Tab-separated table of C-alpha atoms in Angstrom:
chain	number	residue	atom	x	y	z
F	1121	MET	CA	77.530	102.682	110.508
F	1122	SER	CA	77.247	103.497	106.795
F	1123	ILE	CA	80.116	105.079	104.925
F	1124	ASN	CA	79.842	107.536	102.034
F	1125	LEU	CA	82.896	108.093	99.827
F	1126	ASN	CA	83.859	110.803	97.360
F	1127	ALA	CA	84.953	108.068	94.941
F	1128	HIS	CA	84.453	104.332	94.791
F	1129	ALA	CA	87.204	101.836	95.549
F	1130	PHE	CA	89.285	101.154	92.399
F	1131	ALA	CA	88.265	104.523	90.893
F	1132	GLY	CA	90.372	107.689	91.071
F	1133	ASN	CA	93.603	106.312	89.546
F	1134	LEU	CA	95.821	109.398	89.404
F	1135	ILE	CA	98.563	107.962	87.184
F	1136	ARG	CA	96.158	107.265	84.316
F	1137	SER	CA	93.832	110.247	84.579
F	1138	LYS	CA	95.295	111.694	81.367
F	1139	THR	CA	97.134	109.906	78.565
F	1140	PRO	CA	100.036	112.037	77.242
F	1141	LYS	CA	100.046	112.982	73.564
F	1142	PRO	CA	102.307	110.891	71.260
F	1143	ASN	CA	105.010	113.580	71.127
F	1144	ASP	CA	105.074	113.966	74.909
F	1145	PRO	CA	108.260	112.537	76.518
F	1146	LEU	CA	106.047	110.541	78.938
F	1147	SER	CA	103.721	109.119	76.272
F	1148	PRO	CA	103.530	105.307	76.021
F	1149	ALA	CA	105.462	105.342	72.735
F	1150	SER	CA	108.238	107.586	74.090
F	1151	VAL	CA	108.723	105.770	77.380
F	1152	TYR	CA	108.640	102.399	75.624
F	1153	GLN	CA	111.648	103.427	73.556
F	1154	SER	CA	113.364	104.740	76.675
F	1155	LEU	CA	112.568	101.451	78.418
F	1156	LYS	CA	114.236	99.471	75.623
F	1157	THR	CA	117.328	101.635	75.903
F	1158	ASN	CA	117.478	101.165	79.682
F	1159	LEU	CA	117.132	97.391	79.429
F	1160	LEU	CA	120.047	97.213	77.004
F	1161	GLN	CA	122.371	98.668	79.637
F	1162	ASN	CA	124.928	96.171	80.868
F	1163	PRO	CA	127.832	97.419	82.975
F	1164	GLU	CA	129.790	94.263	82.179
F	1165	ASN	CA	130.064	95.026	78.445
F	1166	ASN	CA	130.531	98.813	78.853
F	1167	SER	CA	127.303	99.658	77.054
F	1168	PRO	CA	126.534	103.416	76.955
F	1169	PRO	CA	124.468	104.828	79.839
F	1170	PRO	CA	120.816	105.754	79.278
F	1171	PRO	CA	120.058	109.344	78.188
F	1172	SER	CA	120.163	111.879	81.008
F	1173	ASN	CA	116.568	112.878	80.319
F	1174	SER	CA	115.285	109.318	80.771
F	1175	PRO	CA	112.429	109.173	83.325
F	1176	LEU	CA	112.555	107.063	86.449
F	1177	PHE	CA	110.911	103.669	85.997
F	1178	LYS	CA	109.030	101.917	88.806
F	1179	VAL	CA	107.757	98.350	88.448
F	1180	LEU	CA	104.942	96.586	90.304
F	1181	PRO	CA	105.291	92.768	90.202
F	1182	PHE	CA	102.202	90.531	90.306
F	1183	ARG	CA	102.028	86.844	91.076
F	1184	LYS	CA	98.863	84.898	90.204
F	1185	GLY	CA	96.837	88.094	90.271
F	1186	MET	CA	98.331	89.292	93.575
F	1187	PRO	CA	100.266	92.586	93.690
F	1188	LEU	CA	103.489	92.937	95.632
F	1189	ALA	CA	102.897	94.880	98.836
F	1190	SER	CA	104.644	96.109	101.945
F	1191	SER	CA	103.208	97.360	105.201
F	1192	SER	CA	103.894	99.694	108.078
F	1193	VAL	CA	102.486	100.751	111.426
F	1194	THR	CA	102.384	104.503	112.003
F	1195	GLY	CA	101.153	107.083	114.460
F	1196	ASP	CA	100.514	107.076	118.166
F	1197	ASP	CA	97.559	104.713	117.704
F	1198	ASP	CA	99.695	102.107	115.914
F	1199	VAL	CA	97.482	102.266	112.835
F	1200	PRO	CA	98.529	99.606	110.284
F	1201	SER	CA	98.653	100.476	106.591
F	1202	TRP	CA	99.812	98.836	103.384
F	1203	HIS	CA	101.672	100.150	100.332
F	1204	LEU	CA	102.285	98.840	96.846
F	1205	GLY	CA	105.655	97.130	96.480
F	1206	TRP	CA	107.195	99.264	93.750
F	1207	ILE	CA	110.738	98.273	92.794
F	1208	SER	CA	113.184	99.982	90.462
F	1209	LEU	CA	113.762	98.726	86.925
F	1210	SER	CA	117.321	97.726	87.811
F	1211	ASP	CA	116.149	95.788	90.881
F	1212	CYS	CA	113.479	94.038	88.820
F	1213	LYS	CA	116.100	93.099	86.240
F	1214	GLY	CA	118.413	91.858	89.006
F	1215	PHE	CA	115.745	89.793	90.803
F	1216	LEU	CA	114.686	88.095	87.577
F	1217	GLY	CA	118.328	87.568	86.583
F	1218	LYS	CA	118.879	85.560	89.769
F	1219	CYS	CA	116.011	83.325	88.604
F	1220	GLY	CA	117.661	82.894	85.213
F	1221	VAL	CA	115.167	85.146	83.407
F	1222	ASP	CA	116.065	88.039	81.099
F	1223	LEU	CA	113.786	91.047	81.528
F	1224	THR	CA	112.445	92.268	78.172
F	1225	GLU	CA	110.397	95.314	77.255
F	1226	ASP	CA	107.458	93.189	76.120
F	1227	SER	CA	107.070	91.604	79.551
F	1228	LEU	CA	106.247	95.000	81.075
F	1229	VAL	CA	102.868	96.738	80.792
F	1230	TYR	CA	102.570	100.520	80.892
F	1231	LEU	CA	100.342	101.794	83.714
F	1232	GLY	CA	100.793	105.557	83.598
F	1233	SER	CA	103.051	108.365	84.745
F	1234	LYS	CA	103.448	111.334	87.037
F	1235	ALA	CA	104.836	114.206	85.007
F	1236	GLU	CA	105.556	116.334	88.082
F	1237	GLU	CA	107.864	113.596	89.409
F	1238	ASP	CA	109.142	112.382	86.008
F	1239	VAL	CA	108.187	108.821	86.965
F	1240	VAL	CA	106.707	106.106	84.739
F	1241	TYR	CA	104.930	103.111	86.252
F	1242	TRP	CA	104.873	99.559	84.883
F	1243	ALA	CA	103.472	96.181	85.909
F	1244	ILE	CA	104.896	92.725	85.320
F	1245	ASP	CA	103.542	89.204	85.827
F	1246	VAL	CA	106.102	87.022	87.614
F	1247	SER	CA	103.796	84.071	88.321
F	1248	GLU	CA	106.250	81.572	86.841
F	1249	GLU	CA	109.245	82.740	88.881
F	1250	ASP	CA	108.987	80.865	92.195
F	1251	GLY	CA	112.434	82.031	93.277
F	1252	LEU	CA	111.243	85.619	93.599
F	1253	VAL	CA	109.015	84.912	96.606
F	1254	PRO	CA	111.781	84.221	99.164
F	1255	GLU	CA	114.012	86.868	97.577
F	1256	LEU	CA	111.388	89.593	98.012
F	1257	GLY	CA	110.326	88.196	101.390
F	1258	THR	CA	113.719	89.063	102.841
F	1259	LYS	CA	112.872	92.711	102.110
F	1260	GLN	CA	109.513	92.529	103.929
F	1261	PHE	CA	107.549	92.331	100.664
F	1262	CYS	CA	104.821	89.803	99.989
F	1263	PHE	CA	102.214	89.082	97.338
F	1264	VAL	CA	98.734	89.782	98.715
F	1265	GLU	CA	95.299	89.056	97.274
F	1266	LEU	CA	93.785	92.233	95.833
F	1267	ARG	CA	90.533	91.563	97.709
F	1268	THR	CA	92.496	91.485	100.961
F	1269	LEU	CA	94.084	94.846	100.166
F	1270	MET	CA	90.652	96.180	99.228
F	1271	VAL	CA	89.218	95.344	102.659
F	1272	ALA	CA	92.392	96.576	104.376
F	1273	THR	CA	92.295	99.992	102.681
F	1274	ASP	CA	91.424	103.000	104.840
F	1275	TRP	CA	88.746	104.666	102.704
F	1276	ALA	CA	89.420	108.009	104.428
F	1277	ASP	CA	93.020	107.929	103.124
F	1278	SER	CA	93.036	109.302	99.570
F	1279	SER	CA	96.588	108.098	98.999
F	1280	ALA	CA	95.692	104.516	99.963
F	1281	MET	CA	92.575	104.627	97.786
F	1282	GLY	CA	94.748	105.822	94.907
F	1283	GLU	CA	97.158	102.914	95.357
F	1284	LEU	CA	94.250	100.482	95.392
F	1285	ALA	CA	93.017	101.955	92.095
F	1286	ILE	CA	96.466	101.506	90.534
F	1287	ALA	CA	96.631	97.899	91.718
F	1288	GLY	CA	93.169	97.202	90.307
F	1289	HIS	CA	94.047	98.708	86.927
F	1290	ALA	CA	97.313	96.746	86.789
F	1291	ARG	CA	95.665	93.434	87.694
F	1292	ALA	CA	92.967	93.914	85.067
F	1293	LEU	CA	95.568	94.602	82.357
F	1294	LEU	CA	97.816	91.680	83.291
F	1295	GLU	CA	94.914	89.232	83.511
F	1296	TRP	CA	93.714	90.436	80.103
F	1297	HIS	CA	97.201	89.892	78.670
F	1298	SER	CA	97.172	86.349	80.037
F	1299	LEU	CA	93.790	85.653	78.425
F	1300	SER	CA	94.629	87.162	75.037
F	1301	ARG	CA	97.812	85.290	74.154
F	1302	PHE	CA	96.283	84.004	70.928
F	1303	CYS	CA	94.228	85.671	68.227
F	1304	GLY	CA	90.552	84.804	68.400
F	1305	HIS	CA	90.262	85.204	64.623
F	1306	CYS	CA	93.071	83.010	63.251
F	1307	GLY	CA	94.620	81.369	66.324
F	1308	GLU	CA	98.137	82.755	65.920
F	1309	LYS	CA	100.073	84.254	68.826
F	1310	THR	CA	99.511	87.892	69.738
F	1311	VAL	CA	102.224	90.434	70.513
F	1312	PRO	CA	102.024	93.504	72.781
F	1313	LYS	CA	101.741	96.928	71.174
F	1314	GLU	CA	101.787	100.479	72.531
F	1315	ALA	CA	103.697	99.452	75.654
F	1316	GLY	CA	101.158	96.732	76.430
F	1317	ARG	CA	98.066	98.936	76.069
F	1318	ARG	CA	96.815	96.717	73.247
F	1319	LYS	CA	97.837	93.533	71.413
F	1320	GLN	CA	98.037	92.529	67.791
F	1321	CYS	CA	97.975	89.231	65.938
F	1322	SER	CA	101.450	88.194	64.760
F	1323	ASN	CA	100.037	86.704	61.560
F	1324	GLU	CA	100.945	89.104	58.732
F	1325	LEU	CA	97.749	88.132	56.900
F	1326	CYS	CA	95.610	88.917	59.941
F	1327	LYS	CA	97.147	91.615	62.182
F	1328	LYS	CA	93.916	91.879	64.134
F	1329	ARG	CA	94.031	94.521	66.856
F	1330	ILE	CA	92.908	93.428	70.317
F	1331	TYR	CA	92.046	95.873	73.109
F	1332	PRO	CA	91.596	95.358	76.869
F	1333	ARG	CA	88.278	93.841	77.814
F	1334	VAL	CA	85.714	95.460	80.095
F	1335	ASP	CA	82.569	93.556	81.140
F	1336	PRO	CA	79.668	95.849	82.132
F	1337	VAL	CA	77.404	94.679	84.957
F	1338	VAL	CA	74.228	96.335	86.217
F	1339	ILE	CA	73.727	96.320	89.988
F	1340	MET	CA	70.445	97.593	91.378
F	1341	LEU	CA	68.607	98.207	94.588
F	1342	VAL	CA	64.951	97.464	93.851
F	1343	ILE	CA	62.631	99.705	95.889
F	1344	ASP	CA	59.013	99.314	96.941
F	1345	ARG	CA	58.134	102.973	97.504
F	1346	GLU	CA	54.611	102.324	98.739
F	1347	ASN	CA	55.751	100.126	101.631
F	1348	ASP	CA	59.126	101.833	102.218
F	1349	ARG	CA	61.236	98.729	101.727
F	1350	ALA	CA	63.912	97.331	99.391
F	1351	LEU	CA	64.621	93.965	97.797
F	1352	PHE	CA	67.768	92.040	98.734
F	1353	GLY	CA	69.194	88.805	97.386
F	1354	ARG	CA	71.407	86.054	98.777
F	1355	GLN	CA	73.739	83.890	96.738
F	1356	SER	CA	74.791	80.460	97.961
F	1357	ARG	CA	78.419	81.594	98.140
F	1358	PHE	CA	77.603	84.390	100.628
F	1359	VAL	CA	78.644	84.004	104.253
F	1360	PRO	CA	75.719	83.516	106.691
F	1361	ARG	CA	73.300	86.470	107.069
F	1362	MET	CA	74.859	88.453	104.229
F	1363	TRP	CA	72.470	90.132	101.782
F	1364	SER	CA	73.164	92.437	98.856
F	1365	CYS	CA	71.735	94.105	95.766
F	1366	LEU	CA	70.723	92.187	92.663
F	1367	ALA	CA	73.195	92.244	89.757
F	1368	GLY	CA	73.789	90.777	86.330
F	1369	PHE	CA	75.769	91.104	83.111
F	1370	ILE	CA	74.479	93.207	80.248
F	1371	GLU	CA	73.577	91.214	77.172
F	1372	PRO	CA	74.321	92.287	73.579
F	1373	GLY	CA	71.679	94.548	72.120
F	1374	GLU	CA	70.134	95.864	75.349
F	1375	SER	CA	70.365	99.161	77.181
F	1376	LEU	CA	71.446	99.490	80.795
F	1377	GLU	CA	67.858	100.126	81.871
F	1378	GLU	CA	66.635	97.082	79.973
F	1379	ALA	CA	69.308	94.957	81.660
F	1380	VAL	CA	68.118	96.152	85.089
F	1381	ARG	CA	64.532	95.173	84.320
F	1382	ARG	CA	65.443	91.823	82.735
F	1383	GLU	CA	67.837	90.699	85.482
F	1384	THR	CA	65.422	91.684	88.255
F	1385	TYR	CA	62.583	89.749	86.652
F	1386	GLU	CA	64.747	86.701	85.848
F	1387	GLU	CA	66.130	86.426	89.384
F	1388	THR	CA	63.104	87.371	91.496
F	1389	GLY	CA	60.007	87.646	89.281
F	1390	ILE	CA	59.653	91.335	90.225
F	1391	GLU	CA	58.696	93.724	87.427
F	1392	VAL	CA	60.530	97.070	87.400
F	1393	GLY	CA	59.355	100.419	86.052
F	1394	GLU	CA	61.439	103.554	86.617
F	1395	VAL	CA	65.231	103.098	86.688
F	1396	VAL	CA	67.466	105.815	88.211
F	1397	TYR	CA	71.267	105.923	87.744
F	1398	HIS	CA	73.452	106.244	90.866
F	1399	SER	CA	77.159	105.746	90.043
F	1400	SER	CA	79.649	103.252	88.597
F	1401	GLN	CA	82.653	101.337	89.919
F	1402	PRO	CA	85.499	99.392	88.291
F	1403	TRP	CA	85.603	95.890	89.809
F	1404	PRO	CA	88.876	94.070	89.019
F	1405	VAL	CA	88.500	91.449	91.777
F	1406	GLY	CA	86.197	89.036	90.019
F	1407	PRO	CA	87.362	85.727	88.504
F	1408	SER	CA	90.497	85.854	86.333
F	1409	SER	CA	88.380	84.937	83.305
F	1410	ILE	CA	86.639	88.319	83.682
F	1411	PRO	CA	89.593	90.706	84.191
F	1412	CYS	CA	87.610	93.874	84.875
F	1413	GLN	CA	83.918	94.304	85.421
F	1414	LEU	CA	82.364	97.749	85.385
F	1415	MET	CA	79.583	97.861	87.970
F	1416	VAL	CA	76.889	100.337	86.903
F	1417	GLY	CA	74.630	101.126	89.859
F	1418	PHE	CA	70.905	101.924	89.739
F	1419	PHE	CA	67.820	102.316	91.863
F	1420	ALA	CA	64.896	100.412	90.345
F	1421	HIS	CA	61.280	101.000	91.316
F	1422	ALA	CA	59.151	97.882	91.597
F	1423	LYS	CA	55.854	97.562	89.710
F	1424	SER	CA	55.017	94.174	91.269
F	1425	LEU	CA	55.760	92.813	94.749
F	1426	GLU	CA	55.385	89.013	94.739
F	1427	ILE	CA	58.801	87.298	94.800
F	1428	ASN	CA	59.466	84.194	92.726
F	1429	VAL	CA	63.149	83.260	93.195
F	1430	ASP	CA	65.105	81.549	90.429
F	1431	LYS	CA	67.067	79.047	92.539
F	1432	GLU	CA	69.729	78.711	89.840
F	1433	GLU	CA	70.499	82.420	90.239
F	1434	LEU	CA	69.833	83.099	93.933
F	1435	GLU	CA	69.498	81.173	97.164
F	1436	ASP	CA	66.837	83.579	98.412
F	1437	ALA	CA	65.367	87.077	97.981
F	1438	GLN	CA	63.407	89.109	100.522
F	1439	TRP	CA	61.924	92.555	101.095
F	1440	HIS	CA	63.414	94.438	104.065
F	1441	SER	CA	62.144	97.682	105.565
F	1442	ARG	CA	64.191	100.866	105.630
F	1443	GLU	CA	64.200	100.716	109.441
F	1444	ASP	CA	65.672	97.199	109.472
F	1445	VAL	CA	68.321	98.174	106.923
F	1446	ARG	CA	69.338	101.177	109.028
F	1447	LYS	CA	69.665	98.954	112.087
F	1448	ALA	CA	71.896	96.508	110.207
F	1449	LEU	CA	74.118	99.326	108.931
F	1450	ALA	CA	74.303	100.852	112.418
F	1451	VAL	CA	75.779	97.760	114.096
F	1452	ALA	CA	78.252	96.779	111.356
F	1453	GLU	CA	81.711	97.953	112.406
F	1454	TYR	CA	83.288	98.388	108.993
F	1455	LYS	CA	86.209	100.401	110.374
F	1456	LYS	CA	87.084	97.617	112.793
F	1457	ALA	CA	86.985	95.113	109.920
F	1458	GLN	CA	89.299	97.327	107.893
F	1459	ARG	CA	91.850	97.617	110.694
F	1460	THR	CA	91.690	93.895	111.445
F	1461	THR	CA	92.495	93.084	107.826
F	1462	ALA	CA	95.232	95.736	107.650
F	1463	THR	CA	96.862	94.103	110.674
F	1464	LYS	CA	96.765	90.753	108.876
F	1465	VAL	CA	98.567	92.312	105.901
F	1466	VAL	CA	101.280	93.537	108.266
F	1467	GLN	CA	101.643	89.987	109.603
F	1468	MET	CA	101.762	88.529	106.102
F	1469	CYS	CA	104.533	90.909	105.031
F	1470	LYS	CA	106.476	89.921	108.130
F	1471	GLY	CA	106.050	86.280	107.192
F	1472	VAL	CA	103.795	85.514	110.172
F	1473	GLU	CA	100.631	84.723	108.223
F	1474	LYS	CA	100.676	83.320	104.709
F	1475	GLY	CA	96.945	82.957	104.044
F	1476	GLN	CA	93.619	83.955	105.458
F	1477	SER	CA	89.874	83.781	105.052
F	1478	LEU	CA	88.146	87.135	105.035
F	1479	SER	CA	84.630	85.867	105.675
F	1480	ALA	CA	84.691	87.022	109.276
F	1481	ASP	CA	86.019	90.446	108.320
F	1482	PHE	CA	82.893	91.185	106.299
F	1483	ASN	CA	80.804	90.616	109.411
F	1484	VAL	CA	82.307	92.441	112.356
F	1485	GLU	CA	79.483	93.738	114.518
F	1486	SER	CA	79.096	95.234	117.957
F	1487	GLY	CA	76.822	93.753	120.587
F	1488	GLU	CA	74.037	91.415	119.578
F	1489	LEU	CA	74.217	89.999	116.063
F	1490	ALA	CA	71.845	91.611	113.576
F	1491	PRO	CA	69.704	89.328	111.412
F	1492	MET	CA	71.533	90.577	108.303
F	1493	PHE	CA	74.509	92.590	107.115
F	1494	PHE	CA	75.669	94.098	103.819
F	1495	PRO	CA	78.904	94.458	101.830
F	1496	GLY	CA	81.391	96.968	103.176
F	1497	PRO	CA	82.235	100.473	101.857
F	1498	PHE	CA	84.579	99.040	99.231
F	1499	ALA	CA	81.543	97.849	97.208
F	1500	ILE	CA	79.065	99.929	95.240
F	1501	ALA	CA	76.281	97.816	96.794
F	1502	HIS	CA	77.018	99.424	100.172
F	1503	HIS	CA	76.501	102.899	98.748
F	1504	LEU	CA	73.313	102.040	96.929
F	1505	ILE	CA	71.934	100.581	100.159
F	1506	SER	CA	73.097	103.361	102.501
F	1507	THR	CA	71.987	106.128	100.120
F	1508	TRP	CA	68.449	104.750	100.168
F	1509	ALA	CA	68.458	103.893	103.881
F	1510	TYR	CA	69.532	107.350	105.034
F	1511	GLN	CA	67.888	109.483	102.353
F	1512	ASP	CA	65.561	111.271	104.767
F	1513	ALA	CA	67.675	110.895	107.903
F	1514	PRO	CA	69.692	113.783	109.389
F	1515	THR	CA	73.423	113.409	108.784
F	1516	ASP	CA	76.261	113.982	111.195
F	1517	GLY	CA	79.373	115.961	110.281
F	1518	ALA	CA	81.269	113.026	108.810
F	1519	GLU	CA	78.415	112.062	106.505
F	1520	ALA	CA	77.726	115.671	105.529
F	1521	ASP	CA	81.343	116.104	104.396
F	1522	SER	CA	81.080	113.421	101.705
F	1523	LYS	CA	77.760	113.258	99.903
F	1524	GLN	CA	79.114	113.195	96.388
F	1525	LEU	CA	78.040	109.620	95.672
F	1526	SER	CA	74.575	110.021	97.115
F	1527	SER	CA	73.480	113.472	95.974
F	1528	SER	CA	70.714	114.270	93.489
F	1529	ILE	CA	68.902	110.922	93.795
F	1530	PRO	CA	65.168	111.759	93.526
F	1531	ASN	CA	62.172	110.199	95.247
F	1532	LEU	CA	63.569	106.963	96.658
């Protein structure tokens, strides 16, 4: 079945929806000073306690791009679920201390806050501290690939989707910090500023400001309206029978619409006319060299129909009818794939399973295998495809309750 969401995976991050003003007690500048004060506390040398109005600090450790997570099984149906592995500032300081590492304010990156709970959230990269893994493992925590958590997330659970968005934001920031350790202008080391929200060159003669990187990508479903079909591509890295939308990075000096037309022609030889915007999605699960892509989704209407595949870009490209696409969506059991992966996360946190391949989880189908399948509901490609496939079809109650991503798309 197809799934329509009110928000894409990795969007809807509630702790960063609004940045407090500089004079707000939960602003990055204010909490950074409070953080410094808290880290100076040492019961052994009778240092003064932190101010009574100091907010509560929660820290999310990452290791090689993987957030710390825990898991649980709840309800009568034994439904597995995962949670981010937040630890207190004092616990983080204690864990690192056992590894011989002093926790400093510049090693933490500000993520956001919840004013109603007086809580401030931070992330930290602990990739170099091997001793933390067994220490946290004794508490049923483990570091899990963000892609695994993405597939394991119950998209009907707004709280779980919110945690996934926080994890994606944190990973993107930490990976950017890792990539921007030196100034691209003069080569000197950079230092964090504004609680890790930006960096600055340490060279007094340079002082270049450096901000987090976002790489925009256009992703498009190319439509042949006359023959009621859509164009799908296959990359060599895809698992067997998987097809998806075309996509490509935006080049300097071109508009989004121009990027759609250029990428489509370069990859398949198809010329595109009208381009219609659908939605956008943060995508922090690409390679570490590209910390956060922004997927900007479009429908593109074909002006030509003969395919000429660029084999350096794609393994293959084909037209598929709306009827065939509906059939493929109908047999793909995305919910079963989600629960299977969530169960694996539970096993990992218990120490049963340390690694896994998710190829099979993208292709869980009932009955006879379909000739093709598409990315799951965690990807914007799924929503581009299902919006087009079911545009004129009657919807059941579940689909009718969540049309926000697929409304107001004309003449597909």
